[in-house]
PDB file of N, CA and C in Angstrom:
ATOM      1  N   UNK A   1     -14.919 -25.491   9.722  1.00  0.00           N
ATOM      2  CA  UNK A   1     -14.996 -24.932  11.066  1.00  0.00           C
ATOM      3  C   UNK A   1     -14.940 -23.411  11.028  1.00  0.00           C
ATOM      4  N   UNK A   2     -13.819 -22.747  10.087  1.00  0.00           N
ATOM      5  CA  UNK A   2     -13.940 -21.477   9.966  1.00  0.00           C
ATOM      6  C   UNK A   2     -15.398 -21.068   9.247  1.00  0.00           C
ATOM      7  N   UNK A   3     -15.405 -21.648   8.723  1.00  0.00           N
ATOM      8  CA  UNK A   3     -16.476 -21.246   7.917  1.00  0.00           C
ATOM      9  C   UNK A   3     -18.042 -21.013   8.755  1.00  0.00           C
ATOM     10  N   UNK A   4     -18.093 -22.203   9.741  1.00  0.00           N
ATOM     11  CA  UNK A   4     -19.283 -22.014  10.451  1.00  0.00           C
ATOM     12  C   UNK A   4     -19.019 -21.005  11.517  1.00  0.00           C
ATOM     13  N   UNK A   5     -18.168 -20.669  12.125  1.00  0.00           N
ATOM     14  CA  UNK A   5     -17.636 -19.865  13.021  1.00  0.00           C
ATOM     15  C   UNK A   5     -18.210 -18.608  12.873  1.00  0.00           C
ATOM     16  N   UNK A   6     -17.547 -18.314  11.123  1.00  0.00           N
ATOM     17  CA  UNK A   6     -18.395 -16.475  10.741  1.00  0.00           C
ATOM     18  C   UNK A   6     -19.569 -16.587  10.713  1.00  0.00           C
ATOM     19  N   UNK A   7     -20.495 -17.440   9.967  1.00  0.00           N
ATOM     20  CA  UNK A   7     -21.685 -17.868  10.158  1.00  0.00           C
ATOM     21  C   UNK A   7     -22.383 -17.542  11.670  1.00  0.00           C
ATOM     22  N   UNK A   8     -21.633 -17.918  12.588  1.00  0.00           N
ATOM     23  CA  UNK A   8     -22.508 -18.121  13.793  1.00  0.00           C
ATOM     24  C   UNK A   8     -22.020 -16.218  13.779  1.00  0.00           C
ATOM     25  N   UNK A   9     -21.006 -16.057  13.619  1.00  0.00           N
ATOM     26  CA  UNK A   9     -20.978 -14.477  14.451  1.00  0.00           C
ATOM     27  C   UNK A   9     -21.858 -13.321  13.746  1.00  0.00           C
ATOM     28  N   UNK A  10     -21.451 -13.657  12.101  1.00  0.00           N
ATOM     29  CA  UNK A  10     -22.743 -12.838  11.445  1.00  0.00           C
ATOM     30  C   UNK A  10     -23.802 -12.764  12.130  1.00  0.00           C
ATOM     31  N   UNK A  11     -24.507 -13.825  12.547  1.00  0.00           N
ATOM     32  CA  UNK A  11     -25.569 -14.203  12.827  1.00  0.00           C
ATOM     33  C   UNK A  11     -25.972 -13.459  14.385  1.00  0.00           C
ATOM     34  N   UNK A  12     -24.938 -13.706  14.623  1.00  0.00           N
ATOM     35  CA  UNK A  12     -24.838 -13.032  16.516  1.00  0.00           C
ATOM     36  C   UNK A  12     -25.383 -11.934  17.015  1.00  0.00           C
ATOM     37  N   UNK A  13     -24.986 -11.128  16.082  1.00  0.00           N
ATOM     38  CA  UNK A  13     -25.353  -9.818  16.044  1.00  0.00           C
ATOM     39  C   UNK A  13     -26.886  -9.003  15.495  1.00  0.00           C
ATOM     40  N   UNK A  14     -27.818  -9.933  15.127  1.00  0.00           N
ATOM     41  CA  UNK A  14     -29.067 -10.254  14.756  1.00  0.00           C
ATOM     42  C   UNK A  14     -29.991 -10.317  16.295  1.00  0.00           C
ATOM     43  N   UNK A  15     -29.675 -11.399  16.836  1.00  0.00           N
ATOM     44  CA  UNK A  15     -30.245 -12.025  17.990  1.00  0.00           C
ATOM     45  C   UNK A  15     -29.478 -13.080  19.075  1.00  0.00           C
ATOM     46  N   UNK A  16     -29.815 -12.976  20.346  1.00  0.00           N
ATOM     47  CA  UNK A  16     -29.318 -13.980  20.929  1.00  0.00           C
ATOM     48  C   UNK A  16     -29.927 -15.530  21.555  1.00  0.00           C
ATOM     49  N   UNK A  17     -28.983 -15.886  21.192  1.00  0.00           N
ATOM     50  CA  UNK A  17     -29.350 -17.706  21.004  1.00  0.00           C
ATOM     51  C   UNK A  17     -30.766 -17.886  22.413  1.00  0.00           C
ATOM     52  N   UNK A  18     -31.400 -18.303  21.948  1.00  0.00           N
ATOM     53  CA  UNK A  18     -32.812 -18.393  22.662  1.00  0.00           C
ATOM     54  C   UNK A  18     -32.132 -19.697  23.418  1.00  0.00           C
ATOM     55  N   UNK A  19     -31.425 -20.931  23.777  1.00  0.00           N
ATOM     56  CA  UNK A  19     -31.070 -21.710  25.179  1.00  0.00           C
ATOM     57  C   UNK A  19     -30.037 -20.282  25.952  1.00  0.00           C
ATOM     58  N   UNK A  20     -29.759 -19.306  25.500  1.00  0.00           N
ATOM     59  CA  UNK A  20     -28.647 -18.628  26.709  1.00  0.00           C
ATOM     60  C   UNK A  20     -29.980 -17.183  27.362  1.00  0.00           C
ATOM     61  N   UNK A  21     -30.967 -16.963  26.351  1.00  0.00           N
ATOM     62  CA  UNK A  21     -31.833 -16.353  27.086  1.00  0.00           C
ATOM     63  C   UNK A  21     -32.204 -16.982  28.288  1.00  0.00           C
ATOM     64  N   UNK A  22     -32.504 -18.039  28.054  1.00  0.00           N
ATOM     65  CA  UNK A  22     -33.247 -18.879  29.136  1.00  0.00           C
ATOM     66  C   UNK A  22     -32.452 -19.003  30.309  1.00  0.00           C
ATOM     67  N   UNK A  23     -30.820 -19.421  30.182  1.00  0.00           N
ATOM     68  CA  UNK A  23     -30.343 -19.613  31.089  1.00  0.00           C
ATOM     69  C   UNK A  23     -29.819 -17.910  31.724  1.00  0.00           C
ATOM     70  N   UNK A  24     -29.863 -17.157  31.429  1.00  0.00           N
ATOM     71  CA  UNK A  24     -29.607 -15.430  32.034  1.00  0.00           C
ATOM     72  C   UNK A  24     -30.137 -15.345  32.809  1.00  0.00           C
ATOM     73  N   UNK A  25     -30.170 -14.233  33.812  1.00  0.00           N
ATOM     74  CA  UNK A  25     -30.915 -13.695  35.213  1.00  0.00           C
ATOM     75  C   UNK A  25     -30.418 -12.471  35.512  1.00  0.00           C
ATOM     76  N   UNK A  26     -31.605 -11.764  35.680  1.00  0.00           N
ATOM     77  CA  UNK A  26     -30.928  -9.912  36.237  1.00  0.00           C
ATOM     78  C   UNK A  26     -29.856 -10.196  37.482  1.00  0.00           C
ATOM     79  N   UNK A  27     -29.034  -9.535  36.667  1.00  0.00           N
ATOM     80  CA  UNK A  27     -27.782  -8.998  37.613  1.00  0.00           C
ATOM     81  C   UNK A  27     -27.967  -8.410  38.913  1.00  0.00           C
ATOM     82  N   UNK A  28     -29.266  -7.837  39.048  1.00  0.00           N
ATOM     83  CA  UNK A  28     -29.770  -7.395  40.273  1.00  0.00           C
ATOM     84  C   UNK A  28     -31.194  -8.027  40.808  1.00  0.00           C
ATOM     85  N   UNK A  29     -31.756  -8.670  40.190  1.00  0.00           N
ATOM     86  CA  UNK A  29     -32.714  -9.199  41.050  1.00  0.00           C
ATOM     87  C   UNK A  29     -32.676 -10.585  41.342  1.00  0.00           C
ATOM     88  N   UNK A  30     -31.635 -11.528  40.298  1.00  0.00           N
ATOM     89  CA  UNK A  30     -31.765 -12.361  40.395  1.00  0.00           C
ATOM     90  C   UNK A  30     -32.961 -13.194  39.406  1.00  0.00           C
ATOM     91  N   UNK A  31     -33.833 -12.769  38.663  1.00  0.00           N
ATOM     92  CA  UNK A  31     -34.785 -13.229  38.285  1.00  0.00           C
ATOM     93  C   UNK A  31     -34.400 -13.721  36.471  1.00  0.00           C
ATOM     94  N   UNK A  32     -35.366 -14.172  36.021  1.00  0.00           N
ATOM     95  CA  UNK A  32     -35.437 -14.466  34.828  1.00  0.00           C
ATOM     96  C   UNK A  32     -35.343 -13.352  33.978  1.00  0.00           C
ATOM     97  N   UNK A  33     -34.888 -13.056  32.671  1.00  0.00           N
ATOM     98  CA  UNK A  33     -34.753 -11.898  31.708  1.00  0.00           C
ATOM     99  C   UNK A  33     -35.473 -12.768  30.522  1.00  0.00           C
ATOM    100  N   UNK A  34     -36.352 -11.574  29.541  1.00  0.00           N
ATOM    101  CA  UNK A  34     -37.366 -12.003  28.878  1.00  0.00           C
ATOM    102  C   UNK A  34     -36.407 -10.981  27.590  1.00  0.00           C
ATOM    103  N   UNK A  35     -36.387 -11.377  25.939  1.00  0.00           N
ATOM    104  CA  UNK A  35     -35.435 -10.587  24.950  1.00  0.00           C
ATOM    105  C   UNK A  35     -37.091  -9.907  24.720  1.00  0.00           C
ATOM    106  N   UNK A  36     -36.556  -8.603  24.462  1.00  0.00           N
ATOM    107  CA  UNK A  36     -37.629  -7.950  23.703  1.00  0.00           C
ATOM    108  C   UNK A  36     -36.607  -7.673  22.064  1.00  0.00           C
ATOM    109  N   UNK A  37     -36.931  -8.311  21.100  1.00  0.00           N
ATOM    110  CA  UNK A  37     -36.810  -7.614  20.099  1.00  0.00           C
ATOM    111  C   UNK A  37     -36.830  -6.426  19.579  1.00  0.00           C
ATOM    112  N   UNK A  38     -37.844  -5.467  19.746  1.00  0.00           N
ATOM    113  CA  UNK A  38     -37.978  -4.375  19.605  1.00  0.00           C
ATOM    114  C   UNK A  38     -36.774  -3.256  19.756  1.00  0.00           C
ATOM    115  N   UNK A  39     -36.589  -3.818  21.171  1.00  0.00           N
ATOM    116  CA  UNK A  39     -34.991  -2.478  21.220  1.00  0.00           C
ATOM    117  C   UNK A  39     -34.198  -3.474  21.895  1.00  0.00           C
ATOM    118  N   UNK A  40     -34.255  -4.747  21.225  1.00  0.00           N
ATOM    119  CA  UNK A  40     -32.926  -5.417  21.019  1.00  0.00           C
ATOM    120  C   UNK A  40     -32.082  -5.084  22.543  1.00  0.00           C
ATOM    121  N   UNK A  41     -32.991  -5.938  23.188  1.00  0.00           N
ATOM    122  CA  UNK A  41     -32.614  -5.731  25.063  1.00  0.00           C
ATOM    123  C   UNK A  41     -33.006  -7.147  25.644  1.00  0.00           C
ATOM    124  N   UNK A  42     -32.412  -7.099  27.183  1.00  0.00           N
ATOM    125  CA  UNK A  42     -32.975  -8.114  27.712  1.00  0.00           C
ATOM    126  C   UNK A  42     -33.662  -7.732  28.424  1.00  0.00           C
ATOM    127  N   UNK A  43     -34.622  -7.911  29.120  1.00  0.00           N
ATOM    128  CA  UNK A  43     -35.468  -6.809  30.261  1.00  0.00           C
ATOM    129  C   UNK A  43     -36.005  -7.121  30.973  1.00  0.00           C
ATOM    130  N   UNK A  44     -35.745  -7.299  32.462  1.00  0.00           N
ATOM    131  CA  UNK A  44     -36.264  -7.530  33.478  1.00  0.00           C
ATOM    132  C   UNK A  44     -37.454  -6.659  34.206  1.00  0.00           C
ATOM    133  N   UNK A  45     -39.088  -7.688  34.566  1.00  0.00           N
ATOM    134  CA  UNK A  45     -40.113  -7.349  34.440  1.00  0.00           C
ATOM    135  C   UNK A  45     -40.115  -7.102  36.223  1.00  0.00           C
ATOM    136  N   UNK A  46     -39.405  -7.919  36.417  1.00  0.00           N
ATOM    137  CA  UNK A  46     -39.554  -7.682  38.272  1.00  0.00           C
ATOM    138  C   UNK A  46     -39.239  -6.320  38.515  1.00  0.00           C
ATOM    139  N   UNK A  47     -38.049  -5.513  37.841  1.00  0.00           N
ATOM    140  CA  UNK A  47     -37.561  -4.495  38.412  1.00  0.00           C
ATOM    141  C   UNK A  47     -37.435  -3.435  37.503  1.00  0.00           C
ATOM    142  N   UNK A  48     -38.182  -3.799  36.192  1.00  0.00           N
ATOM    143  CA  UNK A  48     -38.333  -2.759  35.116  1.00  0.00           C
ATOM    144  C   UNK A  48     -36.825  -2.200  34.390  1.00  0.00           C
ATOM    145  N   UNK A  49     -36.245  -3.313  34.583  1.00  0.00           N
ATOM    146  CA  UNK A  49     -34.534  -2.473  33.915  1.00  0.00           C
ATOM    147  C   UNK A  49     -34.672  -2.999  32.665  1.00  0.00           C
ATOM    148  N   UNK A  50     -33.998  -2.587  31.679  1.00  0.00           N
ATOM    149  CA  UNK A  50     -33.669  -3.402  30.428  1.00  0.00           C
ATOM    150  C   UNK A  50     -32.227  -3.396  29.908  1.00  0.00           C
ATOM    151  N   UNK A  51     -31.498  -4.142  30.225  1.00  0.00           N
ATOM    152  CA  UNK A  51     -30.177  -4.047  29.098  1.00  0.00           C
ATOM    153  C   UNK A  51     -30.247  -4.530  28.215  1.00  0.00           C
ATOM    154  N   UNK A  52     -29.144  -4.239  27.007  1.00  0.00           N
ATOM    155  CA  UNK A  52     -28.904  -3.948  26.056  1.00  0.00           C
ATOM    156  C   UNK A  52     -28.378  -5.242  25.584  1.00  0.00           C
ATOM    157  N   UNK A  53     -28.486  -5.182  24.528  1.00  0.00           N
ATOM    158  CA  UNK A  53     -27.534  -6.647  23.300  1.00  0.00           C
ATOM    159  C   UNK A  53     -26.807  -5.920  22.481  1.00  0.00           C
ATOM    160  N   UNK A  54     -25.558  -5.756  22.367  1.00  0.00           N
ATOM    161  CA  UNK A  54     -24.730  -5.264  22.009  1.00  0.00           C
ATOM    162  C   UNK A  54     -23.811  -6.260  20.716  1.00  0.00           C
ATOM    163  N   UNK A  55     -24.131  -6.631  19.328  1.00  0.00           N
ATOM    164  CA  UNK A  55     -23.423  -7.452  18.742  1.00  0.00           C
ATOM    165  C   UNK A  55     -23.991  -8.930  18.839  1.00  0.00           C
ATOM    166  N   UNK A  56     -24.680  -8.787  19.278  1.00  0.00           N
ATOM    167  CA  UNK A  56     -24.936 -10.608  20.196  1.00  0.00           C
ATOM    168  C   UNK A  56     -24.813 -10.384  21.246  1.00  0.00           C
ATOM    169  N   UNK A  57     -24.244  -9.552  22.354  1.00  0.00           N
ATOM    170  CA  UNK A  57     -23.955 -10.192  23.725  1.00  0.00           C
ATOM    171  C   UNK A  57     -24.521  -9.291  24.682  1.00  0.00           C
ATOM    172  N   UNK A  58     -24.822  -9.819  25.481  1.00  0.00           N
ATOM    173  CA  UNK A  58     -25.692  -9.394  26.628  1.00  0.00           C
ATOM    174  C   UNK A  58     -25.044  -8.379  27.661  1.00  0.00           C
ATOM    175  N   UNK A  59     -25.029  -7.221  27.588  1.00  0.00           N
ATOM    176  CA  UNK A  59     -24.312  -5.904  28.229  1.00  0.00           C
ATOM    177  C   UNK A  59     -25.425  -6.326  29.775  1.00  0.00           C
ATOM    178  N   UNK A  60     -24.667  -6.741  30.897  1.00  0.00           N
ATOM    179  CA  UNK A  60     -25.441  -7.113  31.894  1.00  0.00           C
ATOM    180  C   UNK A  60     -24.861  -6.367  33.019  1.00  0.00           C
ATOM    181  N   UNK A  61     -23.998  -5.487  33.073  1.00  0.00           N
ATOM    182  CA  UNK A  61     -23.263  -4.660  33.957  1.00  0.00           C
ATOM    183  C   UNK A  61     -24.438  -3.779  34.377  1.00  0.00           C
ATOM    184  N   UNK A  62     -25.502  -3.862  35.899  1.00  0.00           N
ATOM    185  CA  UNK A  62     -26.044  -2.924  36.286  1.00  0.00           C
ATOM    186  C   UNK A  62     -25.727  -1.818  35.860  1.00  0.00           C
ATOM    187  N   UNK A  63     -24.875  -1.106  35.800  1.00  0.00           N
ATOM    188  CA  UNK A  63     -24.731  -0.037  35.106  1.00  0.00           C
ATOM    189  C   UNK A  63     -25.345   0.362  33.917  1.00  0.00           C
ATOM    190  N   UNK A  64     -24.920  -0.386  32.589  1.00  0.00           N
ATOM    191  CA  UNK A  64     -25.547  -0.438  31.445  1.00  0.00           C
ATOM    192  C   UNK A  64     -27.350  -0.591  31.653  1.00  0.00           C
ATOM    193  N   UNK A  65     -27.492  -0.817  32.507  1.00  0.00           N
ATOM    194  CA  UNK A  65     -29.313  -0.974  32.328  1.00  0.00           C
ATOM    195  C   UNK A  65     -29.617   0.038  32.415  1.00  0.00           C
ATOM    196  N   UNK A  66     -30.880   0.236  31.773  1.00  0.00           N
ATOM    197  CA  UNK A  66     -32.369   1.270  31.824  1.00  0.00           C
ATOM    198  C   UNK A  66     -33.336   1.315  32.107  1.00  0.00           C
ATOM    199  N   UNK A  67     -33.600   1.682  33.419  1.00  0.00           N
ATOM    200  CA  UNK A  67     -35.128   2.052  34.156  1.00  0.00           C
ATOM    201  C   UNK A  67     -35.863   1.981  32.677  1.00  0.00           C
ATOM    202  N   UNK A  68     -37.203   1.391  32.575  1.00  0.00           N
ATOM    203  CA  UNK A  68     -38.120   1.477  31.736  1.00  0.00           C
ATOM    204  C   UNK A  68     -39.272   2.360  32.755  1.00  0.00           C
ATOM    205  N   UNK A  69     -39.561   2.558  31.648  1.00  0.00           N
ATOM    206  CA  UNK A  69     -40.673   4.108  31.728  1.00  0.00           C
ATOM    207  C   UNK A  69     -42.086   3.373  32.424  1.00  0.00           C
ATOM    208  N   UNK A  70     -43.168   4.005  32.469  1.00  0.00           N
ATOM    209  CA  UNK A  70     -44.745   3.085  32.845  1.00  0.00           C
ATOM    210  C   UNK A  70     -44.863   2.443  31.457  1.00  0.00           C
ATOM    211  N   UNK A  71     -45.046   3.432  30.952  1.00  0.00           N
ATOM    212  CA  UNK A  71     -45.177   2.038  29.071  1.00  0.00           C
ATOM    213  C   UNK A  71     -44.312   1.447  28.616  1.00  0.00           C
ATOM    214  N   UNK A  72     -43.187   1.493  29.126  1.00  0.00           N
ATOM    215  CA  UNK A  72     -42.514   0.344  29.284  1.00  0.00           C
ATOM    216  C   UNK A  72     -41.366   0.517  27.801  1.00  0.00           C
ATOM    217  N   UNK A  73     -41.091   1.688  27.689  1.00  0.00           N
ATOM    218  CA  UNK A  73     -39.797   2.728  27.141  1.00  0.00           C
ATOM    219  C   UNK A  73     -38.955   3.419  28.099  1.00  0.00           C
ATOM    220  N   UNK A  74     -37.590   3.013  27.581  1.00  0.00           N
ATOM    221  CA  UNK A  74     -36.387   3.696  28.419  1.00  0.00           C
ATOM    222  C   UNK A  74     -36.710   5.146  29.253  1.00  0.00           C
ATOM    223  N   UNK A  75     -36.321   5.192  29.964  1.00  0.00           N
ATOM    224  CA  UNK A  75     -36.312   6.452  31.294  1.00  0.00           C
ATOM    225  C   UNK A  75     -35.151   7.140  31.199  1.00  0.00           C
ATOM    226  N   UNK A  76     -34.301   6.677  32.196  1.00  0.00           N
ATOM    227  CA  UNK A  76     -32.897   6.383  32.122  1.00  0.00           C
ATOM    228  C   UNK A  76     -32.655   5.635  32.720  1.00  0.00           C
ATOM    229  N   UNK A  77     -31.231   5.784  32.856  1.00  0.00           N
ATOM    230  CA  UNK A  77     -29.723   4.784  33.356  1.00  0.00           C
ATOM    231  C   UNK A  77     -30.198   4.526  34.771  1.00  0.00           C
ATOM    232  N   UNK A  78     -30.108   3.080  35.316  1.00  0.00           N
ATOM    233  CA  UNK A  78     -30.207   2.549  36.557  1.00  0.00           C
ATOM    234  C   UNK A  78     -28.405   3.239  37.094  1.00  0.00           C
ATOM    235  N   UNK A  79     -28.325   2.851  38.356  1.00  0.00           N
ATOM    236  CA  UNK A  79     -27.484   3.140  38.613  1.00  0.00           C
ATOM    237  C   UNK A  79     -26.850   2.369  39.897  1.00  0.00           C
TER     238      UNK A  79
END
């Protein structure tokens, strides 16, 4: 049990478990969140924010999000 435990947390911090993507939703719109790999975010397409994955875990505090740009790179901080 210990053993799989570090396993899963090593691991955590890589990516997040694709059934808890699915079940997430922007903190502010309400909508579905899509992972972009790339900068290791979750990012909502309705309202252009992206937060962050921090370790494995999903930094979902409006605050922590980032307006994405027109091409679709950080701006800044929503607020």
């Amino acid at each position: 049990m210990v053993r799989l435990s570090r396993v899963m947390l090593k691991e955590a911090g890589h990516a997040i478990d694709k059934t808890l993507s699915e079940i997430l939703v922007c903190p502010l719109s309400k909508q579905p969140l899509r992972v972009c790999e790339k900068t290791k975010s979750l990012v909502s397409d309705t309202i252009g924010v992206s937060f962050p994955i921090k370790d494995g875990i999903p930094c979902l505090v409006p605050k922590d999000g980032k307006i994405l740009g027109e091409d679709g790179d950080d701006a800044s901080k929503a607020s």
